[in-house]
mmCIF file of C-alpha atoms in Angstrom:
data_model
loop_
_atom_site.group_PDB
_atom_site.id
_atom_site.type_symbol
_atom_site.label_atom_id
_atom_site.label_comp_id
_atom_site.label_asym_id
_atom_site.label_seq_id
_atom_site.Cartn_x
_atom_site.Cartn_y
_atom_site.Cartn_z
ATOM 1 C CA MET Q 2 1.359 -11.531 -34.189
ATOM 2 C CA SER Q 3 -0.564 -9.540 -31.660
ATOM 3 C CA VAL Q 4 -1.647 -6.010 -32.299
ATOM 4 C CA LEU Q 5 -1.237 -3.179 -29.837
ATOM 5 C CA SER Q 6 -3.228 0.012 -29.742
ATOM 6 C CA LEU Q 7 -1.234 3.016 -28.570
ATOM 7 C CA SER Q 8 -4.210 5.315 -28.283
ATOM 8 C CA LEU Q 9 -7.635 4.009 -27.489
ATOM 9 C CA GLY Q 10 -8.999 7.532 -27.166
ATOM 10 C CA LYS Q 11 -9.605 7.885 -30.928
ATOM 11 C CA LYS Q 12 -13.172 7.976 -32.148
ATOM 12 C CA THR Q 13 -14.551 5.245 -34.378
ATOM 13 C CA GLY Q 14 -17.380 5.411 -36.839
ATOM 14 C CA ARG Q 15 -20.025 4.334 -34.342
ATOM 15 C CA LEU Q 16 -20.146 5.015 -30.671
ATOM 16 C CA PRO Q 17 -20.465 1.899 -28.496
ATOM 17 C CA GLU Q 18 -23.276 1.610 -26.032
ATOM 18 C CA ARG Q 19 -22.422 2.386 -22.427
ATOM 19 C CA ARG Q 20 -23.832 0.833 -19.326
ATOM 20 C CA ARG Q 21 -25.589 3.222 -16.996
ATOM 21 C CA PRO Q 22 -24.403 3.009 -13.386
ATOM 22 C CA ALA Q 23 -26.953 2.177 -10.738
ATOM 23 C CA PHE Q 24 -28.395 5.264 -9.086
ATOM 24 C CA PRO Q 25 -27.475 4.159 -5.511
ATOM 25 C CA MET Q 26 -23.814 3.923 -6.476
ATOM 26 C CA VAL Q 27 -23.837 7.397 -8.017
ATOM 27 C CA ALA Q 28 -25.620 8.788 -4.968
ATOM 28 C CA LEU Q 29 -23.111 7.174 -2.606
ATOM 29 C CA ALA Q 30 -20.197 8.443 -4.689
ATOM 30 C CA LEU Q 31 -21.571 11.996 -4.543
ATOM 31 C CA LEU Q 32 -22.225 11.724 -0.816
ATOM 32 C CA PHE Q 33 -18.706 10.517 -0.021
ATOM 33 C CA SER Q 34 -17.240 13.209 -2.287
ATOM 34 C CA LEU Q 35 -19.144 15.908 -0.423
ATOM 35 C CA LEU Q 36 -17.963 14.532 2.912
ATOM 36 C CA ALA Q 37 -14.365 14.583 1.672
ATOM 37 C CA LEU Q 38 -14.787 18.215 0.601
ATOM 38 C CA LEU Q 39 -16.087 19.390 3.981
ATOM 39 C CA PRO Q 40 -12.638 20.591 5.208
ATOM 40 C CA LEU Q 41 -12.222 22.626 2.035
ATOM 41 C CA GLY Q 42 -15.681 24.071 2.545
ATOM 42 C CA PHE Q 43 -14.732 25.056 6.089
ATOM 43 C CA VAL Q 44 -11.630 26.862 4.818
ATOM 44 C CA VAL Q 45 -13.704 28.747 2.253
ATOM 45 C CA ALA Q 46 -16.374 29.656 4.824
ATOM 46 C CA VAL Q 47 -13.817 31.015 7.284
ATOM 47 C CA GLY Q 48 -12.245 32.962 4.435
ATOM 48 C CA PHE Q 49 -15.544 34.693 3.677
ATOM 49 C CA ASP Q 50 -16.028 35.528 7.350
ATOM 50 C CA THR Q 51 -12.501 36.912 7.600
ATOM 51 C CA GLY Q 52 -12.911 39.478 4.849
ATOM 52 C CA TRP Q 53 -10.657 40.500 1.987
ATOM 53 C CA PRO Q 54 -8.483 43.053 3.858
ATOM 54 C CA THR Q 55 -7.516 40.454 6.467
ATOM 55 C CA ILE Q 56 -6.996 37.784 3.810
ATOM 56 C CA LYS Q 57 -4.722 40.118 1.867
ATOM 57 C CA ALA Q 58 -2.686 40.926 4.975
ATOM 58 C CA LEU Q 59 -2.330 37.265 5.976
ATOM 59 C CA VAL Q 60 -1.605 35.756 2.548
ATOM 60 C CA PHE Q 61 0.534 38.393 0.833
ATOM 61 C CA ARG Q 62 3.365 38.510 3.349
ATOM 62 C CA PRO Q 63 7.007 37.339 3.275
ATOM 63 C CA ARG Q 64 6.337 34.318 5.492
ATOM 64 C CA VAL Q 65 3.886 32.806 3.006
ATOM 65 C CA GLY Q 66 6.355 33.443 0.189
ATOM 66 C CA GLU Q 67 9.049 31.608 2.138
ATOM 67 C CA LEU Q 68 6.765 28.628 2.750
ATOM 68 C CA LEU Q 69 5.696 28.577 -0.890
ATOM 69 C CA SER Q 70 9.326 28.665 -2.020
ATOM 70 C CA ASN Q 71 10.233 25.776 0.288
ATOM 71 C CA THR Q 72 7.281 23.748 -0.969
ATOM 72 C CA LEU Q 73 8.023 24.386 -4.638
ATOM 73 C CA TRP Q 74 11.718 23.545 -4.331
ATOM 74 C CA LEU Q 75 10.930 20.412 -2.363
ATOM 75 C CA THR Q 76 8.442 19.238 -4.986
ATOM 76 C CA VAL Q 77 10.548 20.218 -7.995
ATOM 77 C CA LEU Q 78 13.569 18.317 -6.660
ATOM 78 C CA ALA Q 79 12.059 15.316 -4.875
ATOM 79 C CA VAL Q 80 9.496 14.245 -7.480
ATOM 80 C CA PRO Q 81 11.891 13.964 -10.491
ATOM 81 C CA ILE Q 82 14.499 12.162 -8.380
ATOM 82 C CA SER Q 83 11.836 9.736 -7.163
ATOM 83 C CA ILE Q 84 10.724 9.149 -10.760
ATOM 84 C CA LEU Q 85 14.278 8.498 -11.931
ATOM 85 C CA LEU Q 86 14.976 6.147 -9.053
ATOM 86 C CA GLY Q 87 11.643 4.319 -9.257
ATOM 87 C CA VAL Q 88 11.797 3.764 -13.025
ATOM 88 C CA THR Q 89 15.419 2.603 -12.829
ATOM 89 C CA LEU Q 90 14.672 0.079 -10.092
ATOM 90 C CA ALA Q 91 11.568 -1.154 -11.909
ATOM 91 C CA TRP Q 92 13.539 -1.706 -15.097
ATOM 92 C CA LEU Q 93 16.321 -3.549 -13.261
ATOM 93 C CA THR Q 94 13.950 -5.896 -11.441
ATOM 94 C CA GLU Q 95 11.466 -6.490 -14.289
ATOM 95 C CA ARG Q 96 13.520 -6.290 -17.491
ATOM 96 C CA THR Q 97 16.952 -7.671 -16.609
ATOM 97 C CA ALA Q 98 18.240 -11.075 -15.536
ATOM 98 C CA LEU Q 99 19.721 -9.554 -12.393
ATOM 99 C CA ALA Q 100 20.629 -12.082 -9.722
ATOM 100 C CA GLY Q 101 18.204 -12.006 -6.793
ATOM 101 C CA ARG Q 102 15.741 -9.775 -8.621
ATOM 102 C CA GLN Q 103 12.754 -11.188 -6.710
ATOM 103 C CA LEU Q 104 14.417 -10.307 -3.408
ATOM 104 C CA TRP Q 105 15.339 -6.852 -4.683
ATOM 105 C CA SER Q 106 11.762 -6.366 -5.894
ATOM 106 C CA ALA Q 107 10.442 -7.048 -2.391
ATOM 107 C CA LEU Q 108 13.061 -4.828 -0.763
ATOM 108 C CA ALA Q 109 12.287 -1.985 -3.182
ATOM 109 C CA VAL Q 110 8.816 -1.547 -1.669
ATOM 110 C CA ALA Q 111 9.875 -2.283 1.922
ATOM 111 C CA PRO Q 112 10.475 1.419 2.808
ATOM 112 C CA LEU Q 113 6.690 1.871 2.816
ATOM 113 C CA ALA Q 114 6.688 -0.161 6.036
ATOM 114 C CA ILE Q 115 8.701 2.613 7.721
ATOM 115 C CA PRO Q 116 6.659 5.813 8.214
ATOM 116 C CA ALA Q 117 8.289 8.988 6.943
ATOM 117 C CA PHE Q 118 8.374 10.425 10.467
ATOM 118 C CA VAL Q 119 10.244 7.343 11.746
ATOM 119 C CA GLN Q 120 12.610 7.609 8.788
ATOM 120 C CA SER Q 121 13.342 11.217 9.699
ATOM 121 C CA TYR Q 122 13.665 10.475 13.420
ATOM 122 C CA ALA Q 123 16.173 7.695 12.774
ATOM 123 C CA TRP Q 124 18.325 9.754 10.437
ATOM 124 C CA VAL Q 125 18.337 12.798 12.729
ATOM 125 C CA SER Q 126 19.379 10.521 15.603
ATOM 126 C CA ALA Q 127 22.261 9.217 13.484
ATOM 127 C CA VAL Q 128 23.178 12.568 11.876
ATOM 128 C CA PRO Q 129 22.041 15.463 14.134
ATOM 129 C CA SER Q 130 23.208 18.086 11.626
ATOM 130 C CA LEU Q 131 20.731 16.844 9.033
ATOM 131 C CA HIS Q 132 18.289 19.682 8.300
ATOM 132 C CA GLY Q 133 17.098 22.040 5.603
ATOM 133 C CA LEU Q 134 16.010 21.556 1.992
ATOM 134 C CA SER Q 135 18.670 19.008 1.049
ATOM 135 C CA ALA Q 136 17.721 16.826 4.014
ATOM 136 C CA GLY Q 137 14.039 17.156 3.134
ATOM 137 C CA VAL Q 138 14.643 16.048 -0.452
ATOM 138 C CA PHE Q 139 16.907 13.177 0.625
ATOM 139 C CA LEU Q 140 14.497 11.754 3.198
ATOM 140 C CA SER Q 141 11.423 12.349 1.038
ATOM 141 C CA VAL Q 142 12.930 10.368 -1.825
ATOM 142 C CA LEU Q 143 13.855 7.493 0.502
ATOM 143 C CA ALA Q 144 10.345 7.425 1.961
ATOM 144 C CA TYR Q 145 8.254 7.891 -1.182
ATOM 145 C CA TYR Q 146 10.081 6.469 -4.217
ATOM 146 C CA PRO Q 147 8.115 3.152 -3.889
ATOM 147 C CA PHE Q 148 5.025 5.080 -5.036
ATOM 148 C CA ILE Q 149 6.774 5.360 -8.413
ATOM 149 C CA TYR Q 150 8.344 1.908 -8.396
ATOM 150 C CA MET Q 151 5.172 -0.120 -7.772
ATOM 151 C CA PRO Q 152 2.958 1.088 -10.667
ATOM 152 C CA VAL Q 153 5.866 1.255 -13.118
ATOM 153 C CA ALA Q 154 7.004 -2.278 -12.237
ATOM 154 C CA ALA Q 155 3.432 -3.538 -12.632
ATOM 155 C CA VAL Q 156 3.148 -2.009 -16.115
ATOM 156 C CA LEU Q 157 6.555 -3.318 -17.211
ATOM 157 C CA ARG Q 158 5.520 -6.785 -16.069
ATOM 158 C CA ARG Q 159 2.435 -6.732 -18.308
ATOM 159 C CA LEU Q 160 3.791 -5.072 -21.446
ATOM 160 C CA ASP Q 161 3.689 -7.110 -24.638
ATOM 161 C CA PRO Q 162 7.190 -6.924 -26.190
ATOM 162 C CA THR Q 163 5.841 -6.981 -29.777
ATOM 163 C CA LEU Q 164 6.257 -3.249 -30.329
ATOM 164 C CA GLU Q 165 9.792 -3.381 -28.979
ATOM 165 C CA ASP Q 166 10.602 -6.261 -31.330
ATOM 166 C CA VAL Q 167 9.240 -4.325 -34.289
ATOM 167 C CA ALA Q 168 11.268 -1.246 -33.370
ATOM 168 C CA ALA Q 169 14.412 -3.339 -32.922
ATOM 169 C CA SER Q 170 13.863 -5.061 -36.278
ATOM 170 C CA LEU Q 171 13.841 -1.634 -37.916
ATOM 171 C CA GLY Q 172 17.317 -0.966 -36.575
ATOM 172 C CA THR Q 173 16.375 1.201 -33.598
ATOM 173 C CA PRO Q 174 19.054 1.097 -30.864
ATOM 174 C CA PRO Q 175 17.952 -0.359 -27.498
ATOM 175 C CA TRP Q 176 18.112 2.975 -25.702
ATOM 176 C CA LYS Q 177 15.901 4.581 -28.352
ATOM 177 C CA VAL Q 178 13.480 1.661 -28.093
ATOM 178 C CA PHE Q 179 13.125 2.381 -24.392
ATOM 179 C CA PHE Q 180 12.525 6.113 -24.807
ATOM 180 C CA ARG Q 181 10.306 5.879 -27.905
ATOM 181 C CA VAL Q 182 8.343 2.687 -27.251
ATOM 182 C CA VAL Q 183 8.519 1.637 -23.592
ATOM 183 C CA LEU Q 184 8.565 4.995 -21.807
ATOM 184 C CA PRO Q 185 5.390 6.352 -23.480
ATOM 185 C CA GLN Q 186 3.531 3.269 -22.231
ATOM 186 C CA LEU Q 187 4.764 4.034 -18.703
ATOM 187 C CA ARG Q 188 3.458 7.594 -18.735
ATOM 188 C CA LEU Q 189 0.192 6.878 -16.925
ATOM 189 C CA ALA Q 190 1.944 4.881 -14.207
ATOM 190 C CA ILE Q 191 4.607 7.553 -13.763
ATOM 191 C CA CYS Q 192 2.028 10.356 -13.603
ATOM 192 C CA GLY Q 193 -0.042 8.484 -11.034
ATOM 193 C CA GLY Q 194 2.975 7.713 -8.870
ATOM 194 C CA ALA Q 195 4.302 11.260 -9.160
ATOM 195 C CA LEU Q 196 0.913 12.587 -8.056
ATOM 196 C CA LEU Q 197 1.028 10.445 -4.910
ATOM 197 C CA VAL Q 198 4.579 11.574 -4.136
ATOM 198 C CA ALA Q 199 3.770 15.260 -4.640
ATOM 199 C CA LEU Q 200 0.623 15.145 -2.501
ATOM 200 C CA HIS Q 201 2.483 13.307 0.265
ATOM 201 C CA LEU Q 202 5.167 15.997 0.173
ATOM 202 C CA LEU Q 203 2.543 18.688 0.685
ATOM 203 C CA ALA Q 204 0.697 16.792 3.418
ATOM 204 C CA GLU Q 205 3.689 15.464 5.391
ATOM 205 C CA TYR Q 206 4.274 16.992 8.815
ATOM 206 C CA GLY Q 207 6.419 14.828 11.096
ATOM 207 C CA LEU Q 208 9.291 14.326 8.676
ATOM 208 C CA TYR Q 209 9.895 18.053 8.213
ATOM 209 C CA VAL Q 210 9.460 18.924 11.883
ATOM 210 C CA MET Q 211 12.325 16.592 12.767
ATOM 211 C CA ILE Q 212 14.715 18.237 10.301
ATOM 212 C CA ARG Q 213 13.517 21.791 11.089
ATOM 213 C CA PHE Q 214 12.351 22.475 7.547
ATOM 214 C CA ASP Q 215 9.332 24.769 7.348
ATOM 215 C CA THR Q 216 6.448 23.803 5.073
ATOM 216 C CA PHE Q 217 2.789 24.770 5.035
ATOM 217 C CA THR Q 218 1.810 21.850 7.273
ATOM 218 C CA THR Q 219 4.382 22.696 9.943
ATOM 219 C CA ALA Q 220 3.511 26.402 9.770
ATOM 220 C CA ILE Q 221 -0.232 25.728 10.075
ATOM 221 C CA TYR Q 222 0.281 23.637 13.189
ATOM 222 C CA ASP Q 223 2.733 26.104 14.748
ATOM 223 C CA GLN Q 224 0.478 29.053 13.995
ATOM 224 C CA PHE Q 225 -2.540 27.443 15.579
ATOM 225 C CA GLN Q 226 -0.707 26.070 18.628
ATOM 226 C CA SER Q 227 1.302 29.192 19.427
ATOM 227 C CA THR Q 228 -1.320 31.918 18.970
ATOM 228 C CA PHE Q 229 -4.572 30.003 18.479
ATOM 229 C CA SER Q 230 -5.018 32.279 15.471
ATOM 230 C CA GLY Q 231 -7.722 30.622 13.402
ATOM 231 C CA PRO Q 232 -7.700 33.083 10.472
ATOM 232 C CA ALA Q 233 -3.907 32.939 10.016
ATOM 233 C CA ALA Q 234 -3.809 29.135 10.085
ATOM 234 C CA ASN Q 235 -6.871 28.994 7.853
ATOM 235 C CA MET Q 236 -5.305 31.221 5.207
ATOM 236 C CA LEU Q 237 -2.192 29.035 5.158
ATOM 237 C CA ALA Q 238 -4.454 26.007 4.760
ATOM 238 C CA GLY Q 239 -6.164 27.734 1.856
ATOM 239 C CA VAL Q 240 -2.857 28.328 0.074
ATOM 240 C CA LEU Q 241 -1.896 24.694 0.704
ATOM 241 C CA ALA Q 242 -5.209 23.531 -0.779
ATOM 242 C CA LEU Q 243 -4.556 25.651 -3.872
ATOM 243 C CA CYS Q 244 -1.125 24.040 -4.232
ATOM 244 C CA CYS Q 245 -2.713 20.582 -4.076
ATOM 245 C CA LEU Q 246 -5.296 21.614 -6.670
ATOM 246 C CA ALA Q 247 -2.547 22.913 -8.965
ATOM 247 C CA ILE Q 248 -0.721 19.578 -8.730
ATOM 248 C CA LEU Q 249 -3.924 17.674 -9.518
ATOM 249 C CA LEU Q 250 -4.534 19.829 -12.598
ATOM 250 C CA LEU Q 251 -0.917 19.460 -13.728
ATOM 251 C CA GLU Q 252 -1.085 15.671 -13.389
ATOM 252 C CA SER Q 253 -4.364 15.534 -15.290
ATOM 253 C CA ALA Q 254 -2.937 17.646 -18.120
ATOM 254 C CA SER Q 255 0.262 15.594 -18.368
ATOM 255 C CA ARG Q 256 -1.682 12.315 -18.354
ATOM 256 C CA GLY Q 257 -3.750 13.263 -21.391
ATOM 257 C CA LYS Q 258 -6.520 11.123 -22.872
ATOM 258 C CA ALA Q 259 -4.435 8.393 -24.503
ATOM 259 C CA ARG Q 260 -4.744 4.867 -23.143
ATOM 260 C CA TYR Q 261 -2.568 1.872 -23.908
ATOM 261 C CA ALA Q 262 -3.828 -1.679 -24.185
ATOM 262 C CA ARG Q 263 -3.193 -4.897 -26.035
ATOM 263 C CA ILE Q 264 -6.105 -5.751 -28.343
ATOM 264 C CA GLY Q 265 -4.714 -8.671 -30.332
ATOM 265 C CA ALA Q 266 -5.902 -12.248 -29.995
ATOM 266 C CA GLY Q 267 -3.895 -14.881 -28.163
ATOM 267 C CA ALA Q 268 -1.533 -14.713 -25.238
ATOM 268 C CA ALA Q 269 1.250 -12.165 -25.121
ATOM 269 C CA ARG Q 270 4.742 -13.500 -25.664
ATOM 270 C CA GLU Q 271 6.896 -13.759 -22.574
ATOM 271 C CA GLN Q 272 9.375 -10.942 -22.222
ATOM 272 C CA LYS Q 273 13.025 -11.708 -22.765
ATOM 273 C CA ARG Q 274 15.159 -10.388 -19.935
ATOM 274 C CA LEU Q 275 18.304 -8.460 -20.703
ATOM 275 C CA VAL Q 276 21.515 -10.105 -19.517
ATOM 276 C CA LEU Q 277 23.756 -7.411 -18.043
ATOM 277 C CA GLY Q 278 27.501 -7.478 -18.375
ATOM 278 C CA LYS Q 279 29.659 -8.039 -15.328
ATOM 279 C CA GLY Q 280 30.325 -4.340 -14.799
ATOM 280 C CA ALA Q 281 26.704 -3.305 -15.302
ATOM 281 C CA ALA Q 282 25.438 -6.132 -13.079
ATOM 282 C CA PHE Q 283 27.866 -5.151 -10.329
ATOM 283 C CA GLY Q 284 26.794 -1.506 -10.579
ATOM 284 C CA ALA Q 285 23.118 -2.466 -10.439
ATOM 285 C CA GLN Q 286 23.640 -4.674 -7.390
ATOM 286 C CA LEU Q 287 25.616 -1.898 -5.708
ATOM 287 C CA LEU Q 288 22.859 0.642 -6.411
ATOM 288 C CA LEU Q 289 20.182 -1.634 -4.977
ATOM 289 C CA LEU Q 290 22.274 -2.480 -1.921
ATOM 290 C CA LEU Q 291 23.035 1.192 -1.250
ATOM 291 C CA LEU Q 292 19.371 2.120 -1.547
ATOM 292 C CA VAL Q 293 18.278 -0.650 0.824
ATOM 293 C CA MET Q 294 20.901 0.359 3.371
ATOM 294 C CA LEU Q 295 19.859 4.015 3.230
ATOM 295 C CA ALA Q 296 16.094 3.449 3.265
ATOM 296 C CA MET Q 297 15.943 0.395 5.542
ATOM 297 C CA GLY Q 298 19.319 -0.304 7.137
ATOM 298 C CA VAL Q 299 19.917 3.022 8.870
ATOM 299 C CA PRO Q 300 16.393 3.367 10.380
ATOM 300 C CA LEU Q 301 16.331 -0.238 11.613
ATOM 301 C CA LEU Q 302 19.822 -0.040 13.103
ATOM 302 C CA VAL Q 303 19.032 3.207 14.928
ATOM 303 C CA LEU Q 304 15.737 1.863 16.275
ATOM 304 C CA CYS Q 305 17.357 -1.391 17.416
ATOM 305 C CA ARG Q 306 20.087 0.596 19.139
ATOM 306 C CA TRP Q 307 17.568 2.690 21.095
ATOM 307 C CA LEU Q 308 15.579 -0.403 22.036
ATOM 308 C CA TRP Q 309 18.745 -2.087 23.286
ATOM 309 C CA LEU Q 310 19.798 0.939 25.328
ATOM 310 C CA GLY Q 311 16.321 1.291 26.818
ATOM 311 C CA GLY Q 312 16.283 -2.298 28.039
ATOM 312 C CA ILE Q 313 13.289 -4.421 28.934
ATOM 313 C CA ASP Q 314 11.510 -1.495 30.614
ATOM 314 C CA ASN Q 315 10.633 -0.098 27.185
ATOM 315 C CA TRP Q 316 8.505 -3.158 26.458
ATOM 316 C CA LEU Q 317 6.723 -3.058 29.817
ATOM 317 C CA HIS Q 318 5.559 0.545 29.479
ATOM 318 C CA ALA Q 319 1.760 0.737 29.492
ATOM 319 C CA ASP Q 320 1.653 3.571 26.952
ATOM 320 C CA LEU Q 321 3.440 1.394 24.393
ATOM 321 C CA TRP Q 322 0.715 -1.235 24.234
ATOM 322 C CA HIS Q 323 -2.046 1.365 24.397
ATOM 323 C CA SER Q 324 -0.493 3.265 21.486
ATOM 324 C CA LEU Q 325 0.007 0.043 19.539
ATOM 325 C CA ARG Q 326 -3.618 -0.964 20.024
ATOM 326 C CA GLN Q 327 -4.863 2.472 19.023
ATOM 327 C CA THR Q 328 -2.629 2.505 15.947
ATOM 328 C CA LEU Q 329 -3.829 -0.907 14.786
ATOM 329 C CA LEU Q 330 -7.472 0.020 15.322
ATOM 330 C CA LEU Q 331 -7.119 3.332 13.501
ATOM 331 C CA GLY Q 332 -5.172 1.731 10.658
ATOM 332 C CA ALA Q 333 -7.622 -1.135 10.165
ATOM 333 C CA GLY Q 334 -10.655 1.116 10.547
ATOM 334 C CA GLY Q 335 -9.235 3.728 8.195
ATOM 335 C CA ALA Q 336 -8.386 1.122 5.556
ATOM 336 C CA LEU Q 337 -11.863 -0.403 5.760
ATOM 337 C CA LEU Q 338 -13.637 2.954 5.658
ATOM 338 C CA THR Q 339 -11.486 4.144 2.744
ATOM 339 C CA THR Q 340 -12.307 0.996 0.782
ATOM 340 C CA VAL Q 341 -16.023 1.410 1.452
ATOM 341 C CA CYS Q 342 -15.959 5.077 0.397
ATOM 342 C CA ALA Q 343 -13.884 4.437 -2.737
ATOM 343 C CA SER Q 344 -15.896 1.470 -4.027
ATOM 344 C CA PRO Q 345 -18.931 3.479 -5.251
ATOM 345 C CA HIS Q 346 -16.632 5.822 -7.177
ATOM 346 C CA CYS Q 347 -14.893 2.891 -8.864
ATOM 347 C CA VAL Q 348 -18.157 1.183 -9.811
ATOM 348 C CA ALA Q 349 -19.722 4.385 -11.134
ATOM 349 C CA ARG Q 350 -16.588 5.366 -13.041
ATOM 350 C CA ARG Q 351 -16.253 1.901 -14.551
ATOM 351 C CA ALA Q 352 -19.858 1.865 -15.683
ATOM 352 C CA LEU Q 353 -19.550 5.317 -17.247
ATOM 353 C CA SER Q 354 -16.269 4.672 -19.070
ATOM 354 C CA ALA Q 355 -16.338 0.988 -20.049
ATOM 355 C CA PRO Q 356 -18.207 0.343 -23.315
ATOM 356 C CA ALA Q 357 -20.490 -2.612 -23.675
ATOM 357 C CA VAL Q 358 -20.490 -4.949 -26.684
ATOM 358 C CA PRO Q 359 -20.778 -2.809 -29.845
ATOM 359 C CA PRO Q 360 -24.100 -2.859 -31.663
ATOM 360 C CA ALA Q 361 -24.648 -5.355 -34.443
ATOM 361 C CA GLY Q 362 -22.734 -4.364 -37.538
ATOM 362 C CA GLY Q 363 -20.273 -2.217 -35.585
ATOM 363 C CA VAL Q 364 -16.545 -2.583 -36.029
#
């Protein structure tokens, strides 16, 4: 029987040797980190030039409180709903014998192919009265729940069911097995996905402009475009940066230091999928179908309708092909540059955290 370790963060009698990362990788990681922090440095520099009296007048005002309230409510509502939806879908596609689960698994991540702004544009075209906090939460969940689904599904796919079997053999009900055994092993995946969702909520602009819901990003753009007021927009950007920092610290605290890994010899036993009853299977299929229709069906139908009404002239417009070419170039270039910048961090982090073979006589 394989053995699982539920916390690899515990200290042993002897510390294993660690590989030292190559100096060029550390230097590159520091360089790319400094480049990424340049916008934050600009905000801080402008803040010093502005002076405390102006900062106090610009930050401590009702408008900032309104934006902060909108942001907090949006995050507090959208992130838990995304977690609930993502974990549920991951469990249905990875742990049950649901018919068509491979198709549903592919469709569950398909909303990432539709940008949040396009999602919002399509829904506002179909339902013009859609606006406010409820609309923001609804559309944000549809656009970003795959960030929860993907890591959770990946972890569920790799889990060794030995611990679950042991818990079940001790008479633990299935629902308690999930909450006491499976869910703790999903914590890191859930925290990582929730962090991505929360940061996207804070950084998103186009989605909330379409539904006329004010956030820090929309207010920063409006402030700068309407009055060209650098200090006012800069102070809003500073508050937004503090919100992002608070979310990063919260995620780090909730993640903790525990790590979960299988350390036993041999291959892990294949997971046994749960066979749902007719009623439960029908409800699961209905949930998946409803989600796909909301996240994919409505946007695609609205876009196809506008393309049909526009006729062939839409495809012959010169701006269309120019915009498409620019988008592809920016997307490919951004992906390549991001990979290049992230690689030194990964190599340096791996070398600092991964232990080498323990010394002779170590356990």
